Coordinates of C-alpha atoms in Angstrom, one line a residue:
M1 CA 45.8 -40.2 76.1
K2 CA 48.7 -41.3 73.9
K3 CA 52.1 -39.8 74.4
W4 CA 52.1 -37.8 71.2
I5 CA 48.9 -36.1 72.2
A6 CA 50.1 -35.3 75.7
T7 CA 53.1 -33.5 74.1
A8 CA 51.0 -31.5 71.7
A9 CA 49.4 -29.3 74.4
C10 CA 52.9 -28.0 75.3
I11 CA 54.4 -27.4 71.8
F12 CA 51.6 -26.3 69.6
S13 CA 52.2 -22.9 68.0
L14 CA 50.8 -21.2 65.0
T15 CA 54.3 -20.4 63.9
N16 CA 55.1 -24.1 63.6
L17 CA 52.2 -24.9 61.3
V18 CA 53.2 -27.3 58.5
K19 CA 54.4 -25.6 55.3
A20 CA 55.7 -26.6 51.9
Q21 CA 54.2 -30.1 52.2
V22 CA 51.4 -29.6 49.8
H23 CA 51.2 -28.2 46.3
V24 CA 48.3 -25.8 45.5
N25 CA 47.8 -24.5 42.0
E26 CA 48.0 -20.8 41.4
E27 CA 44.3 -20.4 40.5
L28 CA 43.2 -22.0 43.8
K29 CA 45.7 -19.8 45.7
N30 CA 44.2 -16.7 44.1
I31 CA 40.7 -17.8 45.1
L32 CA 41.8 -18.5 48.7
T33 CA 43.5 -15.1 48.8
A34 CA 40.3 -13.4 47.6
A35 CA 38.3 -15.2 50.3
L36 CA 40.4 -13.6 53.1
N37 CA 39.2 -10.2 52.1
Y38 CA 35.7 -11.2 50.9
Y39 CA 34.3 -13.6 53.6
P40 CA 33.0 -11.6 56.6
K41 CA 33.7 -14.3 59.2
V42 CA 37.5 -13.9 58.6
K43 CA 37.3 -10.2 59.6
E44 CA 35.2 -11.2 62.7
T45 CA 37.9 -13.5 64.0
Q46 CA 40.6 -11.0 63.3
Q47 CA 38.6 -8.5 65.4
S48 CA 38.3 -11.2 68.2
V49 CA 42.1 -11.5 68.2
Q50 CA 42.4 -7.7 68.5
L51 CA 39.9 -7.7 71.3
A52 CA 41.9 -10.4 73.2
E53 CA 45.0 -8.4 72.7
E54 CA 43.4 -5.3 74.2
K55 CA 42.1 -7.4 77.2
L56 CA 45.7 -8.7 77.8
K57 CA 46.9 -5.1 77.8
L58 CA 44.2 -4.1 80.3
T59 CA 45.2 -6.9 82.7
E60 CA 48.8 -5.9 82.5
L61 CA 48.0 -2.3 83.4
N62 CA 46.9 -3.5 86.8
K63 CA 50.6 -3.5 87.8
Y64 CA 50.5 0.3 87.9
P65 CA 49.2 2.4 90.8
D66 CA 45.8 4.2 90.6
F67 CA 45.7 8.0 91.0
T68 CA 42.6 10.0 91.5
L69 CA 42.0 13.8 91.9
D70 CA 39.2 14.5 94.5
A71 CA 37.7 17.8 95.3
S72 CA 34.9 18.5 97.8
Y73 CA 32.7 21.1 99.4
A74 CA 30.4 20.8 102.4
Y75 CA 28.3 23.3 104.3
V76 CA 27.9 22.3 107.9
Q77 CA 25.1 23.5 110.4
P78 CA 24.8 23.8 113.2
K79 CA 28.1 25.2 113.9
I80 CA 30.5 23.1 115.9
Q81 CA 31.4 25.5 118.7
V82 CA 31.7 25.7 122.5
A83 CA 31.3 28.7 124.9
F84 CA 34.3 29.5 127.0
G85 CA 33.2 32.3 129.3
E86 CA 31.9 35.1 127.2
K87 CA 33.6 33.9 124.0
M88 CA 32.5 31.2 121.6
F89 CA 35.2 28.8 120.1
Q90 CA 34.4 27.2 116.8
F91 CA 36.1 23.9 116.1
A92 CA 35.0 23.3 112.5
P93 CA 34.2 25.8 109.6
E94 CA 30.7 26.1 108.2
H95 CA 32.2 26.0 104.7
N96 CA 34.5 23.0 104.2
Y97 CA 36.7 22.9 101.2
G98 CA 39.2 20.1 100.2
A99 CA 41.2 18.9 97.3
A100 CA 43.7 16.0 97.1
V101 CA 45.5 13.7 94.9
N102 CA 45.1 10.1 96.1
A103 CA 47.2 7.0 95.2
V104 CA 46.5 3.3 95.7
Y105 CA 49.1 0.6 94.9
T106 CA 49.0 -3.1 95.5
L107 CA 52.3 -3.9 97.1
A108 CA 51.8 -7.7 97.2
D109 CA 48.9 -9.7 95.8
F110 CA 50.6 -13.1 96.2
G111 CA 50.4 -14.0 92.5
R112 CA 46.9 -12.7 91.6
L113 CA 48.1 -10.3 88.8
K114 CA 50.5 -12.9 87.4
A115 CA 47.8 -15.5 87.3
N116 CA 45.4 -13.2 85.6
I117 CA 48.0 -12.1 83.0
E118 CA 48.7 -15.8 82.3
K119 CA 45.0 -16.4 81.8
S120 CA 44.7 -13.5 79.4
K121 CA 47.6 -14.8 77.4
F122 CA 45.9 -18.2 77.1
E123 CA 42.7 -16.4 76.0
L124 CA 44.6 -14.5 73.4
Q125 CA 46.2 -17.7 72.2
A126 CA 42.8 -19.3 72.0
S127 CA 41.5 -16.4 69.9
K128 CA 44.4 -16.8 67.5
H129 CA 43.8 -20.5 67.2
A130 CA 40.1 -19.9 66.6
A131 CA 41.0 -17.5 63.8
A132 CA 43.4 -20.1 62.4
Q133 CA 40.7 -22.8 62.6
L134 CA 38.2 -20.6 60.7
R135 CA 40.8 -19.7 58.1
A136 CA 41.7 -23.4 57.6
N137 CA 38.1 -24.5 57.5
L138 CA 37.3 -21.9 54.9
F139 CA 40.3 -22.7 52.8
Y140 CA 39.6 -26.4 52.8
Q141 CA 35.9 -26.0 52.1
I142 CA 36.8 -23.7 49.2
S143 CA 39.2 -26.3 47.9
Q144 CA 36.6 -29.0 48.0
V145 CA 34.2 -26.8 46.1
Y146 CA 36.9 -26.0 43.6
Y147 CA 37.5 -29.6 42.8
Q148 CA 33.8 -30.4 42.8
I149 CA 33.6 -27.8 40.0
V150 CA 36.5 -29.5 38.2
F151 CA 34.7 -32.8 38.6
A152 CA 31.4 -31.4 37.2
K153 CA 33.3 -29.9 34.2
K154 CA 35.1 -33.2 33.4
A155 CA 31.8 -35.1 33.8
I156 CA 30.2 -32.7 31.4
D157 CA 33.0 -33.4 28.9
I158 CA 32.4 -37.1 29.3
Q159 CA 28.7 -36.5 28.6
N160 CA 29.5 -34.5 25.5
E161 CA 31.8 -37.3 24.3
I162 CA 29.0 -39.9 24.8
L163 CA 26.4 -37.6 23.2
D164 CA 28.8 -37.1 20.1
V165 CA 29.1 -40.8 19.7
L166 CA 25.3 -41.4 20.1
N167 CA 24.5 -38.7 17.6
E168 CA 26.9 -40.2 15.1
N169 CA 25.2 -43.6 15.6
K170 CA 21.8 -41.9 15.2
K171 CA 22.8 -40.6 11.8
V172 CA 23.9 -44.1 10.7
I173 CA 20.5 -45.6 11.8
E174 CA 18.7 -42.7 10.0
S175 CA 20.5 -43.6 6.9
Q176 CA 19.8 -47.3 7.3
L177 CA 16.1 -46.5 8.0
K178 CA 15.9 -44.8 4.6
N179 CA 17.6 -47.7 2.9
G180 CA 15.3 -50.2 4.6
N181 CA 18.1 -51.8 6.7
A182 CA 16.6 -50.6 10.0
I183 CA 13.2 -50.1 11.6
K184 CA 11.8 -47.1 13.3
L185 CA 12.1 -48.8 16.7
D186 CA 15.9 -48.7 16.3
L187 CA 15.8 -44.9 15.7
L188 CA 13.5 -44.4 18.7
T189 CA 15.8 -46.5 20.9
I190 CA 18.9 -44.5 20.1
Q191 CA 16.9 -41.2 20.4
S192 CA 15.6 -42.3 23.8
K193 CA 19.3 -42.9 24.9
I194 CA 20.3 -39.5 23.6
D195 CA 17.5 -37.8 25.5
N196 CA 18.4 -39.6 28.7
E197 CA 22.1 -38.6 28.4
Q198 CA 21.1 -35.1 27.6
N199 CA 19.1 -34.9 30.9
K200 CA 22.2 -36.2 32.8
K201 CA 24.2 -33.4 31.2
I202 CA 21.5 -30.8 32.3
D203 CA 21.8 -32.2 35.8
L204 CA 25.5 -31.8 35.7
E205 CA 25.3 -28.2 34.3
T206 CA 22.7 -27.3 37.0
N207 CA 25.1 -28.6 39.7
L208 CA 28.0 -26.7 38.2
K209 CA 26.0 -23.5 38.5
K210 CA 25.2 -24.2 42.1
L211 CA 28.8 -24.9 42.9
S212 CA 29.9 -21.7 41.1
N213 CA 27.3 -19.8 43.2
L214 CA 28.7 -21.4 46.4
L215 CA 32.3 -20.5 45.4
S216 CA 31.2 -16.9 44.7
Y217 CA 29.5 -16.7 48.2
A218 CA 32.8 -17.6 49.9
S219 CA 35.3 -15.8 47.7
G220 CA 33.5 -13.5 45.3
I221 CA 34.9 -15.5 42.3
E222 CA 32.6 -17.6 40.1
T223 CA 34.8 -18.9 37.3
V224 CA 37.2 -21.8 37.5
N225 CA 39.5 -22.4 34.6
G226 CA 41.3 -25.4 36.0
N227 CA 40.3 -28.9 34.9
Q228 CA 42.7 -31.2 36.7
F229 CA 42.8 -32.8 40.2
N230 CA 46.2 -31.4 40.9
F231 CA 46.1 -31.2 44.7
E232 CA 49.5 -32.8 45.5
L233 CA 50.3 -34.1 49.0
Q234 CA 53.4 -35.9 50.1
K235 CA 53.1 -39.5 51.3
Y236 CA 52.5 -40.0 55.1
T237 CA 52.4 -43.0 57.3
I238 CA 49.7 -43.2 60.0
E239 CA 52.3 -42.4 62.7
E240 CA 53.6 -39.4 60.7
A241 CA 50.1 -38.1 60.0
L242 CA 49.1 -38.4 63.7
Q243 CA 52.3 -36.5 64.8
K244 CA 51.6 -33.7 62.4
A245 CA 48.0 -33.4 63.6
A246 CA 49.1 -33.3 67.3
L247 CA 51.4 -30.4 66.4
N248 CA 49.2 -28.4 64.0
N249 CA 45.5 -29.4 64.2
A250 CA 43.7 -26.1 65.2
T251 CA 40.7 -27.9 66.7
L252 CA 43.0 -29.8 69.1
A253 CA 44.9 -26.6 69.8
I254 CA 41.7 -24.9 70.9
A255 CA 40.8 -27.8 73.1
N256 CA 44.2 -27.5 74.8
D257 CA 43.7 -23.8 75.2
K258 CA 40.4 -24.4 77.0
I259 CA 42.2 -26.8 79.3
N260 CA 44.9 -24.1 80.1
I261 CA 42.2 -21.5 80.7
A262 CA 40.3 -23.8 83.0
K263 CA 43.6 -24.4 85.0
S264 CA 44.2 -20.7 85.2
D265 CA 40.7 -20.2 86.6
I266 CA 41.4 -22.7 89.3
A267 CA 44.7 -21.1 90.2
I268 CA 43.1 -17.6 90.4
S269 CA 40.2 -18.9 92.6
K270 CA 42.7 -20.7 95.0
L271 CA 44.4 -17.3 95.4
G272 CA 41.2 -16.0 97.1
F273 CA 42.6 -17.5 100.3
K274 CA 45.7 -15.2 100.1
P275 CA 46.0 -11.7 101.7
Y276 CA 46.4 -8.3 100.1
I277 CA 49.1 -5.8 101.1
G278 CA 48.7 -2.3 99.6
L279 CA 49.9 1.2 99.9
K280 CA 47.7 4.3 100.1
G281 CA 48.7 7.9 100.0
S282 CA 47.1 11.3 99.6
V283 CA 48.4 14.9 99.2
G284 CA 46.3 18.0 99.0
S285 CA 44.8 21.0 100.7
K286 CA 41.7 21.6 103.0
N287 CA 40.4 23.9 105.8
G288 CA 39.2 23.0 109.3
Y289 CA 42.5 22.8 111.1
L290 CA 42.7 24.6 114.4
P291 CA 43.3 27.3 115.4
A292 CA 42.6 29.0 112.0
I293 CA 39.8 26.8 110.8
Q294 CA 39.0 28.9 107.8
D295 CA 42.5 28.8 106.3
Q296 CA 43.5 26.2 103.7
R297 CA 46.2 24.0 104.9
F298 CA 48.6 21.7 103.0
N299 CA 48.1 18.1 104.2
Y300 CA 49.3 14.6 103.3
N301 CA 49.0 11.0 104.5
A302 CA 50.5 7.7 103.7
G303 CA 49.8 4.2 105.0
L304 CA 50.1 0.5 104.6
G305 CA 47.0 -1.7 104.3
F306 CA 46.7 -5.4 105.0
S307 CA 43.7 -7.6 104.2
V308 CA 43.3 -11.3 104.7
P309 CA 40.2 -13.4 104.0
L310 CA 38.9 -15.2 107.0
F311 CA 35.6 -16.8 106.1
N312 CA 33.1 -16.5 103.2
G313 CA 30.8 -19.4 103.9
G314 CA 32.8 -21.9 101.8
K315 CA 32.1 -20.1 98.5
T316 CA 35.7 -20.2 97.3
K317 CA 36.1 -23.9 98.0
Q318 CA 32.8 -24.6 96.1
L319 CA 34.0 -22.4 93.2
V320 CA 37.2 -24.3 93.0
K321 CA 35.3 -27.6 93.0
I322 CA 33.1 -26.5 90.2
Q323 CA 36.1 -25.3 88.1
E324 CA 37.9 -28.6 88.7
K325 CA 34.9 -30.4 87.3
G326 CA 35.0 -28.0 84.4
L327 CA 38.6 -28.8 83.8
S328 CA 37.8 -32.5 83.8
V329 CA 35.1 -31.9 81.1
Q330 CA 37.6 -30.0 79.0
E331 CA 40.2 -32.8 79.3
T332 CA 37.6 -35.4 78.3
N333 CA 36.6 -33.2 75.3
A334 CA 40.3 -33.0 74.2
S335 CA 40.7 -36.8 74.5
A336 CA 37.5 -37.2 72.4
I337 CA 38.8 -34.9 69.7
V338 CA 42.1 -36.8 69.6
H339 CA 40.2 -40.1 69.2
E340 CA 38.1 -38.5 66.4
I341 CA 41.1 -37.2 64.6
E342 CA 42.9 -40.5 64.8
K343 CA 39.8 -42.2 63.3
D344 CA 39.5 -39.7 60.5
I345 CA 43.2 -39.8 59.6
K346 CA 43.1 -43.5 59.3
A347 CA 40.0 -43.3 57.1
A348 CA 41.6 -40.7 54.8
L349 CA 44.7 -42.8 54.4
I350 CA 42.6 -45.8 53.5
D351 CA 40.7 -43.8 51.0
I352 CA 43.9 -42.5 49.4
Q353 CA 45.4 -46.0 49.1
S354 CA 42.2 -47.6 47.8
N355 CA 41.5 -44.9 45.2
E356 CA 45.1 -44.9 43.9
Q357 CA 44.6 -48.7 43.3
R358 CA 41.2 -48.2 41.7
I359 CA 42.6 -45.6 39.2
K360 CA 45.2 -48.1 38.1
N361 CA 42.6 -50.8 37.6
A362 CA 40.3 -48.3 35.8
A363 CA 42.7 -47.7 33.0
S364 CA 42.4 -51.3 31.6
Q365 CA 38.5 -51.1 32.0
I366 CA 38.4 -47.9 29.9
E367 CA 40.7 -49.4 27.2
Q368 CA 38.4 -52.5 27.0
A369 CA 35.2 -50.4 27.0
A370 CA 36.5 -48.0 24.4
L371 CA 37.5 -50.9 22.1
A372 CA 34.1 -52.5 22.5
Q373 CA 32.4 -49.2 21.6
K374 CA 34.4 -48.7 18.5
L375 CA 33.7 -52.3 17.4
S376 CA 30.0 -51.9 18.1
S377 CA 30.0 -48.6 16.0
A378 CA 31.9 -50.4 13.1
K379 CA 29.3 -53.3 13.2
L380 CA 26.5 -50.7 13.1
L381 CA 28.0 -49.4 9.8
N382 CA 28.0 -52.9 8.5
G383 CA 24.4 -53.6 9.7
T384 CA 25.6 -56.5 11.9
T385 CA 24.6 -55.1 15.4
T386 CA 21.5 -54.0 17.2
P387 CA 20.6 -50.8 19.0
I388 CA 20.5 -52.7 22.3
E389 CA 24.1 -53.9 21.8
L390 CA 25.1 -50.4 20.7
T391 CA 23.5 -48.9 23.8
S392 CA 25.1 -51.5 26.0
T393 CA 28.6 -50.8 24.8
N394 CA 28.1 -47.0 25.0
S395 CA 26.9 -47.4 28.6
D396 CA 29.9 -49.6 29.5
Y397 CA 32.3 -47.0 28.1
Q398 CA 30.5 -44.2 29.9
K399 CA 30.5 -46.1 33.2
A400 CA 34.2 -46.8 32.8
L401 CA 35.0 -43.1 32.2
F402 CA 32.9 -42.0 35.1
N403 CA 34.4 -44.6 37.4
Q404 CA 37.8 -43.3 36.7
L405 CA 36.7 -39.7 37.1
Q406 CA 35.1 -40.5 40.5
Y407 CA 38.2 -42.4 41.7
E408 CA 40.4 -39.4 40.8
Y409 CA 38.0 -37.0 42.5
R410 CA 37.8 -39.1 45.6
L411 CA 41.5 -39.4 45.8
C412 CA 41.8 -35.6 45.6
I413 CA 39.2 -35.1 48.3
A414 CA 40.9 -37.7 50.5
K415 CA 44.2 -35.8 50.2
I416 CA 42.4 -32.5 51.1
E417 CA 40.8 -34.2 54.1
L418 CA 44.1 -35.6 55.3
A419 CA 45.9 -32.2 54.9
R420 CA 43.1 -30.6 56.9
L421 CA 43.3 -33.1 59.7
M422 CA 47.1 -32.6 59.9
G423 CA 46.7 -28.8 60.0
I424 CA 48.7 -28.1 56.8
V425 CA 48.7 -24.5 55.7
L426 CA 47.3 -24.0 52.1
L427 CA 48.2 -20.4 51.9
D428 CA 51.1 -18.7 53.7

């Protein structure tokens, strides 16, 4: 495991999560805020954190002594008595009454309580990291859906632009058909292209409705007004991104928590070989004391107890062995997560760089396709072009616009993915 990963297990903290390194627009922030109160799983993880906090309190309470109030009654027959001459001497009453307050306190457990408290703290930390992971995953999934909606809206705008041009061209061909400068096949060709583009628009609108429904499922909000890919993330090198991930990635933090919990289990099990030293005490009242066995008498006792394990058939050693194997599994899992994160970060950075370059190149392609389309439309007015040429130039222009849109969308999604891998907080 690389050095930066080995360090991460020691210094990860939710209070150190990366902030102010990403710009999220206000509409998306409002949607994310709404999701916190709307999505049921968020409340579930919050309750899990509260449960872990209560368990920690319960473990800490073991440092206090236990007090119990006991009361008893027993009727004893036959009588416990002996004859001395003509008289009978009774050594125990028939009716036995007793009441006492008992106390038990562990004087020395040789680290058991401390180890259990430490484990409970790790479990609480794991619950907090799990809550942070769910929150982060929810936010990033919503962000992806949000920008998918932006993509669908912009794609519909492109379709509308293409349809407007095709419908204008159709009017020209209809006019030429009336004047005898075109044939019906030309009109059918342009109409077929319009119908095809209209079906594409219907597909986009259907997808937009599905995405809006998905957004509503997570946040209760259906409408998105934004129409820009404005997810801004500062530049990172591979080394910087890996360091951020080591400090802030919640999945890696949970893996490290599992390692710490496994280590705590081993430490607790090994303490099974240690002795216990405890205090016991009692104060109360009961009858049965000679010579007045029927009278209630005040009584008390106090003592020191010592218990040391001698032999349990090797169960403790076997338990430790099993737990050490479990620890090895958790360490391997953490190493695999590190490897996966490193791969995904490199892939996200490659996507960012490649799509930035593609967007630059797409600008000249759009300019050339737009000019060709205008020239084709002008030639149509002059009767010097064919529907096939017109359809080809429109398709080239449409393809250029969609290519640029896809590059912008992929760049945005790659930035979102990189921010997720680094554990950047989208909403404070």
